């Protein structure tokens, strides 16, 4: 009883309930279309991705809330303390796709070992989701990572987002575009001589190079793995007629 009262007093119980409840709602929503086993795995992959952000934020001393899920949109963590410098923002942004990619890779190896089409489909979903999140435009993770180079990189993300929409039209992409619009305007008006910008974006050339290597390396890895798993799934479908 003391433990329950403590959790209620601290407000942690309600936050855990929100995370658990929204996860369950997402599982039910996806299960209606894809079946419960895929739904559980898919939501689990998103959870691992978000926990990458959560753990990185906690590591840097930021006050952060547990993930909240919205079916067919995704999930996010609430950063109650915003990063004080662009390197911290890049680290928090990078940690989600990194941990999410490792989870997808685990599904991939398990699928190869056990011949599971379900795990292979989950691996593809994990690789693709994390690849999509690396589009260099804020509020996607790619925008947070590449900001360590310069916010003007976000302007490159605009044609990429348009190309993805032309390839696979989706209401979600329209939502991302709406959320990204203020950041694109900010990138267009970016003044490197502004003292506030100089303070926030002040990083060494070595740091910029390090994150550039991290970003391009993960981008290339996910692109290859997403392509290969997609081809493998195509072969499985052909085999089963």
Backbone as CSV, one residue per row, in Angstrom:
resi,resn,N_x,N_y,N_z,CA_x,CA_y,CA_z,C_x,C_y,C_z
1,UNK,0.823,-1.209,0.000,0.000,0.000,0.000,0.854,1.256,0.000
2,UNK,1.950,1.211,0.772,2.847,2.374,0.814,3.443,2.632,-0.567
3,UNK,3.798,1.535,-1.255,4.387,1.673,-2.582,3.379,2.276,-3.556
4,UNK,2.124,1.797,-3.491,1.084,2.322,-4.368,0.843,3.802,-4.099
5,UNK,0.765,4.162,-2.816,0.555,5.562,-2.452,1.713,6.438,-2.915
6,UNK,2.926,5.894,-2.802,4.102,6.647,-3.238,4.056,6.909,-4.734
7,UNK,3.689,5.879,-5.510,3.605,6.034,-6.962,2.527,7.029,-7.353
8,UNK,1.391,6.944,-6.673,0.307,7.875,-6.976,0.683,9.300,-6.621
9,UNK,1.379,9.454,-5.494,1.787,10.782,-5.051,2.784,11.391,-6.027
10,UNK,3.704,10.586,-6.486,4.737,11.081,-7.394,4.212,11.258,-8.816
11,UNK,3.053,10.707,-9.082,2.500,10.826,-10.427,3.057,9.805,-11.393
12,UNK,3.897,8.898,-10.882,4.525,7.932,-11.776,3.535,6.871,-12.233
13,UNK,2.604,6.525,-11.357,1.648,5.477,-11.713,0.808,5.889,-12.914
14,UNK,0.353,7.136,-12.923,-0.463,7.608,-14.038,0.335,7.642,-15.333
15,UNK,1.646,7.970,-15.238,2.489,7.995,-16.433,2.699,6.584,-16.967
16,UNK,2.935,5.634,-16.039,3.095,4.250,-16.467,1.803,3.715,-17.062
17,UNK,0.671,4.132,-16.476,-0.623,3.702,-16.992,-0.860,4.252,-18.390
18,UNK,-0.446,5.513,-18.623,-0.600,6.116,-19.940,0.236,5.369,-20.968
19,UNK,1.480,5.045,-20.607,2.350,4.315,-21.526,1.802,2.929,-21.818
20,UNK,1.453,2.196,-20.750,0.924,0.846,-20.930,-0.402,0.835,-21.665
21,UNK,-1.281,1.778,-21.319,-2.589,1.834,-21.969,-2.497,2.195,-23.436
22,UNK,-1.639,3.166,-23.755,-1.500,3.564,-25.156,-0.814,2.467,-25.976
23,UNK,0.112,1.727,-25.342,0.724,0.586,-26.025,-0.329,-0.475,-26.338
24,UNK,-1.161,-0.782,-25.338,-2.198,-1.796,-25.519,-3.183,-1.373,-26.606
25,UNK,-3.560,-0.098,-26.612,-4.464,0.415,-27.636,-3.848,0.256,-29.023
26,UNK,-2.541,0.538,-29.138,-1.858,0.391,-30.423,-1.824,-1.066,-30.863
27,UNK,-1.555,-1.966,-29.921,-1.528,-3.393,-30.250,-2.884,-3.838,-30.780
28,UNK,-3.963,-3.426,-30.109,-5.312,-3.803,-30.540,-5.607,-3.255,-31.938
29,UNK,-5.226,-1.981,-32.176,-5.491,-1.361,-33.474,-4.744,-2.081,-34.593
30,UNK,-3.460,-2.366,-34.375,-2.681,-3.057,-35.408,-3.138,-4.507,-35.571
31,UNK,-3.569,-5.127,-34.466,-3.995,-6.526,-34.519,-5.227,-6.705,-35.387
32,UNK,-6.083,-5.709,-35.448,-7.289,-5.794,-36.274,-6.956,-5.915,-37.756
33,UNK,-5.760,-5.448,-38.125,-5.359,-5.476,-39.540,-4.328,-6.570,-39.806
34,UNK,-3.333,-6.665,-38.902,-2.194,-7.545,-39.179,-2.141,-8.801,-38.309
35,UNK,-3.042,-8.934,-37.359,-2.969,-10.066,-36.441,-2.209,-9.694,-35.176
36,UNK,-2.526,-10.371,-34.070,-1.992,-9.949,-32.777,-0.493,-10.211,-32.631
37,UNK,0.017,-11.283,-33.237,1.451,-11.583,-33.071,2.321,-10.508,-33.730
38,UNK,1.938,-10.118,-34.937,2.683,-9.049,-35.612,2.509,-7.736,-34.861
39,UNK,1.303,-7.480,-34.371,1.017,-6.228,-33.663,1.881,-6.095,-32.420
40,UNK,1.996,-7.168,-31.659,2.828,-7.136,-30.443,4.291,-6.863,-30.803
41,UNK,4.779,-7.550,-31.822,6.168,-7.345,-32.226,6.421,-5.957,-32.766
42,UNK,5.491,-5.444,-33.557,5.633,-4.119,-34.157,5.652,-3.028,-33.096
43,UNK,4.709,-3.083,-32.175,4.675,-2.096,-31.088,5.913,-2.243,-30.211
44,UNK,6.370,-3.480,-30.026,7.591,-3.699,-29.256,8.801,-3.036,-29.892
45,UNK,8.896,-3.095,-31.217,10.001,-2.441,-31.917,9.955,-0.925,-31.747
46,UNK,8.747,-0.366,-31.808,8.607,1.082,-31.593,8.997,1.441,-30.165
47,UNK,8.612,0.592,-29.209,8.941,0.834,-27.808,10.452,0.856,-27.593
48,UNK,11.149,-0.098,-28.198,12.613,-0.139,-28.069,13.236,1.126,-28.652
49,UNK,12.748,1.554,-29.801,13.228,2.790,-30.432,13.067,3.977,-29.475
50,UNK,11.876,4.115,-28.909,11.615,5.246,-28.017,12.433,5.155,-26.732
51,UNK,12.666,3.939,-26.258,13.480,3.785,-25.047,14.931,4.170,-25.302
52,UNK,15.372,4.073,-26.560,16.700,4.569,-26.902,16.794,6.060,-26.638
53,UNK,15.764,6.801,-27.074,15.708,8.239,-26.784,15.642,8.488,-25.280
54,UNK,14.801,7.715,-24.610,14.574,7.903,-23.171,15.864,7.711,-22.379
55,UNK,16.564,6.613,-22.656,17.796,6.308,-21.917,18.885,7.336,-22.207
56,UNK,18.977,7.778,-23.464,19.982,8.779,-23.822,19.696,10.103,-23.121
57,UNK,18.405,10.478,-23.059,18.039,11.723,-22.383,18.344,11.645,-20.895
58,UNK,18.033,10.505,-20.286,18.331,10.335,-18.865,19.839,10.353,-18.613
59,UNK,20.590,9.753,-19.546,22.049,9.743,-19.413,22.615,11.155,-19.399
60,UNK,21.998,12.047,-20.175,22.464,13.431,-20.249,21.816,14.326,-19.179
61,UNK,21.095,13.719,-18.243,20.527,14.473,-17.140,19.269,15.247,-17.458
62,UNK,18.569,14.895,-18.553,17.351,15.593,-18.939,16.135,14.940,-18.282
63,UNK,15.169,15.748,-17.894,13.917,15.248,-17.348,13.047,14.803,-18.512
64,UNK,12.694,13.526,-18.533,12.009,12.972,-19.697,10.921,12.020,-19.238
65,UNK,9.800,12.012,-19.966,8.690,11.125,-19.654,8.757,9.842,-20.459
66,UNK,8.033,8.818,-19.980,7.967,7.541,-20.690,7.212,7.705,-22.015
67,UNK,7.401,6.765,-22.948,6.770,6.902,-24.271,5.249,6.897,-24.213
68,UNK,4.642,7.639,-25.134,3.198,7.629,-25.359,2.956,7.207,-26.806
69,UNK,1.988,6.330,-27.006,1.737,5.754,-28.334,0.418,6.271,-28.914
70,UNK,0.415,6.458,-30.224,-0.806,6.751,-30.977,-0.848,5.775,-32.156
71,UNK,-1.892,4.951,-32.256,-1.958,3.971,-33.349,-1.843,4.621,-34.721
72,UNK,-1.041,4.000,-35.589,-0.837,4.410,-36.981,-0.116,5.758,-37.116
73,UNK,0.361,6.281,-36.009,1.187,7.495,-36.030,2.572,7.186,-35.476
74,UNK,2.622,6.478,-34.367,3.901,6.122,-33.767,3.894,6.387,-32.279
75,UNK,5.001,6.922,-31.786,5.135,7.206,-30.361,6.155,8.314,-30.181
76,UNK,6.165,8.875,-28.978,7.152,9.899,-28.676,7.394,9.928,-27.177
77,UNK,8.521,10.489,-26.782,8.793,10.727,-25.380,8.701,12.230,-25.133
78,UNK,8.286,12.590,-23.946,8.136,14.005,-23.601,9.422,14.514,-22.953
79,UNK,10.132,15.362,-23.663,11.331,15.992,-23.110,10.908,17.225,-22.316
80,UNK,10.860,17.082,-20.997,10.468,18.207,-20.151,11.602,19.227,-20.050
81,UNK,12.838,18.724,-20.160,14.011,19.600,-20.260,14.526,19.505,-21.681
82,UNK,14.569,20.611,-22.382,15.101,20.610,-23.732,16.635,20.579,-23.693
83,UNK,17.265,19.935,-24.691,18.739,19.922,-24.735,19.303,21.339,-24.738
84,UNK,20.415,21.522,-24.022,21.020,22.849,-23.921,22.038,23.115,-25.025
85,UNK,22.357,22.086,-25.809,23.303,22.263,-26.909,22.983,21.250,-27.997
86,UNK,23.468,21.496,-29.193,23.101,20.682,-30.343,23.697,19.278,-30.268
87,UNK,24.827,19.110,-29.581,25.415,17.774,-29.474,24.535,16.855,-28.635
88,UNK,23.966,17.400,-27.560,23.043,16.611,-26.740,21.803,16.247,-27.536
89,UNK,21.282,17.192,-28.295,20.123,16.925,-29.144,20.432,15.833,-30.155
90,UNK,21.627,15.884,-30.749,22.020,14.879,-31.736,22.154,13.503,-31.090
91,UNK,22.700,13.452,-29.882,22.895,12.177,-29.192,21.548,11.538,-28.842
92,UNK,20.632,12.339,-28.316,19.300,11.831,-27.984,18.580,11.381,-29.265
93,UNK,18.715,12.152,-30.342,18.087,11.791,-31.606,18.661,10.527,-32.207
94,UNK,19.965,10.340,-32.093,20.629,9.183,-32.706,20.342,7.885,-31.947
95,UNK,20.180,7.975,-30.637,20.062,6.770,-29.807,18.794,5.976,-30.107
96,UNK,17.701,6.651,-30.516,16.480,5.930,-30.855,16.649,5.019,-32.056
97,UNK,17.067,5.557,-33.213,17.291,4.688,-34.378,18.369,3.634,-34.139
98,UNK,19.370,3.963,-33.324,20.432,2.992,-33.055,19.876,1.782,-32.319
99,UNK,19.168,2.014,-31.203,18.619,0.899,-30.431,17.518,0.198,-31.221
100,UNK,16.718,0.967,-31.956,15.672,0.370,-32.780,16.233,-0.520,-33.876
101,UNK,17.363,-0.115,-34.450,18.005,-0.919,-35.495,18.556,-2.219,-34.924
102,UNK,19.084,-2.152,-33.714,19.586,-3.371,-33.070,18.449,-4.354,-32.799
103,UNK,17.284,-3.822,-32.406,16.122,-4.694,-32.186,15.676,-5.336,-33.492
104,UNK,15.659,-4.560,-34.573,15.296,-5.108,-35.882,16.313,-6.147,-36.335
105,UNK,17.578,-5.891,-36.047,18.629,-6.840,-36.414,18.460,-8.151,-35.645
106,UNK,18.042,-8.043,-34.382,17.769,-9.246,-33.600,16.652,-10.070,-34.224
107,UNK,15.597,-9.400,-34.689,14.504,-10.099,-35.379,15.003,-10.760,-36.656
108,UNK,15.897,-10.072,-37.358,16.430,-10.588,-38.623,17.214,-11.885,-38.397
109,UNK,18.117,-11.872,-37.421,18.917,-13.073,-37.149,18.043,-14.209,-36.632
110,UNK,17.053,-13.885,-35.801,16.138,-14.911,-35.303,15.326,-15.509,-36.443
111,UNK,14.939,-14.665,-37.409,14.186,-15.149,-38.570,15.040,-16.068,-39.430
112,UNK,16.299,-15.688,-39.627,17.206,-16.529,-40.424,17.470,-17.863,-39.735
113,UNK,17.567,-17.814,-38.412,17.860,-19.032,-37.653,16.670,-19.975,-37.614
114,UNK,15.467,-19.417,-37.411,14.289,-20.261,-37.240,13.383,-20.335,-38.449
115,UNK,13.703,-19.589,-39.515,12.872,-19.618,-40.711,11.501,-18.999,-40.502
116,UNK,11.411,-18.006,-39.623,10.127,-17.385,-39.306,9.837,-16.219,-40.249
117,UNK,8.756,-16.335,-41.013,8.342,-15.233,-41.883,7.859,-14.047,-41.060
118,UNK,7.226,-14.334,-39.919,6.741,-13.269,-39.045,7.895,-12.403,-38.553
119,UNK,8.947,-13.027,-38.073,10.101,-12.273,-37.579,10.799,-11.528,-38.711
120,UNK,10.802,-12.118,-39.908,11.405,-11.442,-41.053,10.599,-10.193,-41.408
121,UNK,9.270,-10.302,-41.346,8.412,-9.140,-41.616,8.631,-8.059,-40.561
122,UNK,8.801,-8.462,-39.310,9.065,-7.493,-38.245,10.431,-6.841,-38.435
123,UNK,11.399,-7.630,-38.878,12.730,-7.070,-39.129,12.663,-6.008,-40.216
124,UNK,11.928,-6.301,-41.287,11.772,-5.317,-42.362,11.094,-4.044,-41.852
125,UNK,10.035,-4.217,-41.067,9.332,-3.057,-40.506,10.278,-2.231,-39.641
126,UNK,11.075,-2.910,-38.819,12.017,-2.192,-37.960,13.064,-1.439,-38.750
127,UNK,13.633,-2.077,-39.760,14.639,-1.405,-40.590,14.029,-0.198,-41.311
128,UNK,12.829,-0.378,-41.847,12.209,0.702,-42.619,11.816,1.877,-41.728
129,UNK,11.232,1.600,-40.567,10.820,2.675,-39.661,12.012,3.522,-39.249
130,UNK,13.100,2.856,-38.874,14.279,3.598,-38.438,14.944,4.328,-39.597
131,UNK,14.875,3.745,-40.798,15.395,4.424,-41.978,14.580,5.674,-42.271
132,UNK,13.268,5.556,-42.205,12.388,6.701,-42.431,12.683,7.824,-41.441
133,UNK,12.933,7.444,-40.201,13.197,8.443,-39.164,14.516,9.177,-39.363
134,UNK,15.366,8.674,-40.245,16.650,9.335,-40.494,16.568,10.380,-41.606
135,UNK,15.379,10.611,-42.167,15.240,11.714,-43.133,15.693,12.996,-42.441
136,UNK,16.608,13.746,-43.052,17.212,14.905,-42.357,16.304,16.129,-42.289
137,UNK,15.231,15.981,-41.543,14.320,17.108,-41.356,13.691,16.974,-39.977
138,UNK,13.634,18.060,-39.240,13.001,18.054,-37.927,11.482,18.124,-38.114
139,UNK,10.694,17.360,-37.323,10.985,16.739,-36.037,11.436,15.292,-36.106
140,UNK,11.747,14.744,-37.278,12.252,13.386,-37.362,13.642,13.314,-36.726
141,UNK,14.040,12.105,-36.355,15.332,11.936,-35.683,16.490,12.396,-36.554
142,UNK,16.371,12.199,-37.860,17.431,12.635,-38.759,17.679,14.126,-38.679
143,UNK,16.606,14.898,-38.476,16.763,16.339,-38.328,17.504,16.711,-37.065
144,UNK,17.245,15.978,-35.988,17.931,16.242,-34.726,19.412,15.881,-34.806
145,UNK,19.707,14.810,-35.553,21.105,14.371,-35.667,21.889,15.329,-36.561
146,UNK,21.346,15.633,-37.733,22.085,16.448,-38.697,22.160,17.920,-38.300
147,UNK,21.371,18.329,-37.305,21.470,19.713,-36.828,22.851,20.005,-36.274
148,UNK,23.587,18.944,-35.875,24.932,19.142,-35.354,25.866,19.647,-36.461
149,UNK,25.488,19.408,-37.715,26.254,19.936,-38.845,25.842,21.377,-39.105
150,UNK,24.557,21.576,-39.372,23.947,22.889,-39.545,22.452,22.682,-39.751
151,UNK,21.601,23.547,-39.193,20.159,23.401,-39.426,19.781,23.500,-40.896
152,UNK,20.649,24.074,-41.721,20.336,24.206,-43.138,20.247,22.861,-43.843
153,UNK,20.768,21.812,-43.209,20.636,20.472,-43.782,19.165,20.089,-43.882
154,UNK,18.320,20.693,-43.022,16.892,20.379,-43.065,16.288,20.706,-44.420
155,UNK,16.873,21.664,-45.126,16.350,22.008,-46.451,16.527,20.838,-47.422
156,UNK,17.533,19.999,-47.187,17.739,18.809,-48.017,16.636,17.798,-47.761
157,UNK,16.110,17.786,-46.529,15.079,16.821,-46.178,13.759,17.059,-46.872
158,UNK,13.519,18.291,-47.330,12.245,18.618,-47.979,12.037,17.805,-49.258
159,UNK,12.972,17.832,-50.229,12.756,17.012,-51.433,12.732,15.522,-51.134
160,UNK,13.467,15.087,-50.105,13.427,13.665,-49.734,12.032,13.290,-49.257
161,UNK,11.445,14.135,-48.409,10.097,13.878,-47.901,9.083,13.880,-49.039
162,UNK,9.226,14.801,-49.991,8.333,14.854,-51.153,8.471,13.582,-51.987
163,UNK,9.711,13.123,-52.173,9.942,11.909,-52.961,9.306,10.694,-52.299
164,UNK,9.431,10.601,-50.978,8.815,9.485,-50.257,7.295,9.536,-50.399
165,UNK,6.726,10.740,-50.344,5.267,10.878,-50.488,4.814,10.458,-51.884
166,UNK,5.570,10.830,-52.913,5.220,10.432,-54.281,5.344,8.922,-54.458
167,UNK,6.300,8.333,-53.743,6.520,6.888,-53.830,5.446,6.120,-53.073
168,UNK,5.144,6.574,-51.839,4.146,5.924,-51.000,3.285,6.996,-50.316
169,UNK,2.265,7.530,-51.012,1.418,8.563,-50.407,0.813,8.082,-49.092
170,UNK,0.861,8.951,-48.085,0.356,8.583,-46.764,-0.030,9.835,-45.995
171,UNK,-1.148,9.787,-45.253,-1.528,10.918,-44.401,-0.467,11.231,-43.350
172,UNK,0.268,10.190,-42.927,1.320,10.399,-41.930,2.397,11.341,-42.462
173,UNK,2.719,11.221,-43.739,3.728,12.089,-44.334,3.245,13.537,-44.379
174,UNK,1.950,13.718,-44.587,1.387,15.070,-44.560,1.515,15.656,-43.162
175,UNK,1.262,14.835,-42.136,1.407,15.278,-40.751,2.855,15.670,-40.463
176,UNK,3.793,14.849,-40.929,5.211,15.159,-40.730,5.557,16.481,-41.410
177,UNK,5.036,16.685,-42.614,5.314,17.927,-43.348,4.787,19.143,-42.596
178,UNK,3.586,19.019,-42.029,3.001,20.128,-41.261,3.862,20.442,-40.039
179,UNK,4.284,19.409,-39.330,5.118,19.606,-38.144,6.495,20.144,-38.506
180,UNK,6.965,19.783,-39.700,8.305,20.200,-40.116,8.346,21.616,-40.661
181,UNK,7.208,22.130,-41.098,7.172,23.432,-41.754,7.836,24.555,-40.939
182,UNK,7.518,24.712,-39.648,8.187,25.779,-38.881,9.697,25.609,-38.812
183,UNK,10.159,24.334,-38.749,11.592,24.088,-38.672,12.279,24.398,-40.007
184,UNK,11.570,24.131,-41.102,12.128,24.447,-42.424,12.281,25.960,-42.580
185,UNK,11.268,26.695,-42.127,11.348,28.168,-42.166,12.502,28.658,-41.302
186,UNK,12.664,28.022,-40.140,13.774,28.370,-39.248,15.124,28.109,-39.913
187,UNK,15.222,26.972,-40.627,16.466,26.653,-41.323,16.742,27.657,-42.439
188,UNK,15.681,28.090,-43.129,15.828,29.054,-44.218,16.350,30.391,-43.686
189,UNK,15.880,30.771,-42.504,16.259,32.058,-41.916,17.468,31.953,-40.982
190,UNK,18.084,30.782,-40.923,19.181,30.556,-39.981,20.318,31.555,-40.183
191,UNK,20.710,32.180,-39.082,21.794,33.162,-39.102,22.948,32.645,-38.249
192,UNK,24.026,32.177,-38.866,25.147,31.631,-38.094,25.851,32.666,-37.230
193,UNK,25.612,33.957,-37.503,26.251,35.014,-36.731,25.466,35.388,-35.475
194,UNK,24.257,34.886,-35.366,23.448,35.179,-34.182,24.107,34.576,-32.941
195,UNK,24.286,35.346,-31.865,24.959,34.828,-30.655,24.269,33.593,-30.064
196,UNK,22.932,33.578,-30.092,22.212,32.420,-29.558,22.508,31.173,-30.389
197,UNK,22.542,31.328,-31.712,22.868,30.193,-32.581,24.311,29.744,-32.383
198,UNK,25.208,30.692,-32.241,26.615,30.357,-32.027,26.797,29.572,-30.736
199,UNK,26.038,29.929,-29.696,26.152,29.234,-28.412,25.582,27.816,-28.503
200,UNK,24.410,27.692,-29.142,23.743,26.390,-29.186,24.440,25.425,-30.144
201,UNK,24.912,25.935,-31.280,25.483,25.075,-32.318,27.012,25.021,-32.271
202,UNK,27.598,25.477,-31.175,29.057,25.471,-31.051,29.563,24.059,-30.749
203,UNK,30.139,23.398,-31.732,30.746,22.081,-31.557,32.054,22.042,-32.338
204,UNK,32.916,21.119,-31.973,34.197,21.002,-32.652,34.029,20.310,-34.004
205,UNK,35.006,20.498,-34.870,34.984,19.831,-36.173,35.004,18.310,-35.998
206,UNK,35.706,17.846,-34.960,35.760,16.406,-34.695,34.385,15.853,-34.342
207,UNK,33.623,16.605,-33.553,32.265,16.179,-33.185,31.378,16.117,-34.415
208,UNK,31.469,17.132,-35.266,30.676,17.132,-36.496,31.017,15.923,-37.358
209,UNK,32.306,15.647,-37.502,32.736,14.517,-38.316,32.256,13.201,-37.722
210,UNK,32.333,13.086,-36.403,31.906,11.858,-35.725,30.431,11.576,-35.982
211,UNK,29.589,12.578,-35.792,28.154,12.370,-36.006,27.827,12.170,-37.477
212,UNK,28.591,12.779,-38.350,28.386,12.567,-39.786,28.646,11.107,-40.143
213,UNK,29.715,10.547,-39.589,30.049,9.139,-39.826,28.974,8.231,-39.233
214,UNK,28.545,8.532,-37.991,27.483,7.758,-37.347,26.218,7.758,-38.206
215,UNK,25.836,8.947,-38.639,24.589,9.117,-39.377,24.636,8.392,-40.718
216,UNK,25.676,8.645,-41.497,25.778,8.028,-42.819,25.952,6.516,-42.712
217,UNK,26.685,6.065,-41.697,26.876,4.628,-41.503,25.563,3.924,-41.190
218,UNK,24.787,4.486,-40.261,23.504,3.876,-39.913,22.533,3.973,-41.081
219,UNK,22.561,5.085,-41.795,21.693,5.270,-42.966,21.980,4.204,-44.016
220,UNK,23.254,3.983,-44.325,23.630,2.983,-45.321,23.257,1.576,-44.865
221,UNK,23.512,1.278,-43.598,23.189,-0.045,-43.057,21.698,-0.333,-43.165
222,UNK,20.866,0.636,-42.755,19.422,0.436,-42.778,18.892,0.336,-44.207
223,UNK,19.462,1.114,-45.118,19.029,1.055,-46.513,19.298,-0.337,-47.096
224,UNK,20.473,-0.883,-46.820,20.836,-2.214,-47.325,19.943,-3.286,-46.703
225,UNK,19.767,-3.212,-45.378,18.989,-4.240,-44.691,17.514,-4.167,-45.070
226,UNK,16.970,-2.958,-45.218,15.574,-2.831,-45.628,15.369,-3.414,-47.021
227,UNK,16.308,-3.144,-47.917,16.218,-3.688,-49.282,16.315,-5.205,-49.269
228,UNK,17.284,-5.749,-48.533,17.494,-7.195,-48.526,16.311,-7.941,-47.902
229,UNK,15.796,-7.435,-46.781,14.666,-8.114,-46.151,13.412,-8.016,-47.017
230,UNK,13.265,-6.909,-47.725,12.124,-6.777,-48.643,12.223,-7.806,-49.763
231,UNK,13.430,-8.003,-50.298,13.635,-9.007,-51.342,13.382,-10.410,-50.808
232,UNK,13.803,-10.664,-49.577,13.588,-11.977,-48.969,12.101,-12.243,-48.764
233,UNK,11.360,-11.245,-48.327,9.915,-11.405,-48.163,9.234,-11.647,-49.506
234,UNK,9.738,-10.966,-50.555,9.194,-11.188,-51.899,9.414,-12.605,-52.355
235,UNK,10.592,-13.153,-52.038,10.896,-14.542,-52.415,9.990,-15.511,-51.664
236,UNK,9.704,-15.220,-50.392,8.819,-16.077,-49.599,7.407,-16.058,-50.174
237,UNK,6.930,-14.870,-50.559,5.585,-14.773,-51.144,5.515,-15.544,-52.465
238,UNK,6.566,-15.444,-53.268,6.574,-16.162,-54.546,6.576,-17.676,-54.313
239,UNK,7.315,-18.111,-53.291,7.406,-19.536,-52.978,6.064,-20.103,-52.563
240,UNK,5.266,-19.287,-51.866,3.974,-19.735,-51.393,2.841,-19.363,-52.354
241,UNK,3.213,-18.892,-53.543,2.202,-18.595,-54.540,1.441,-17.304,-54.269
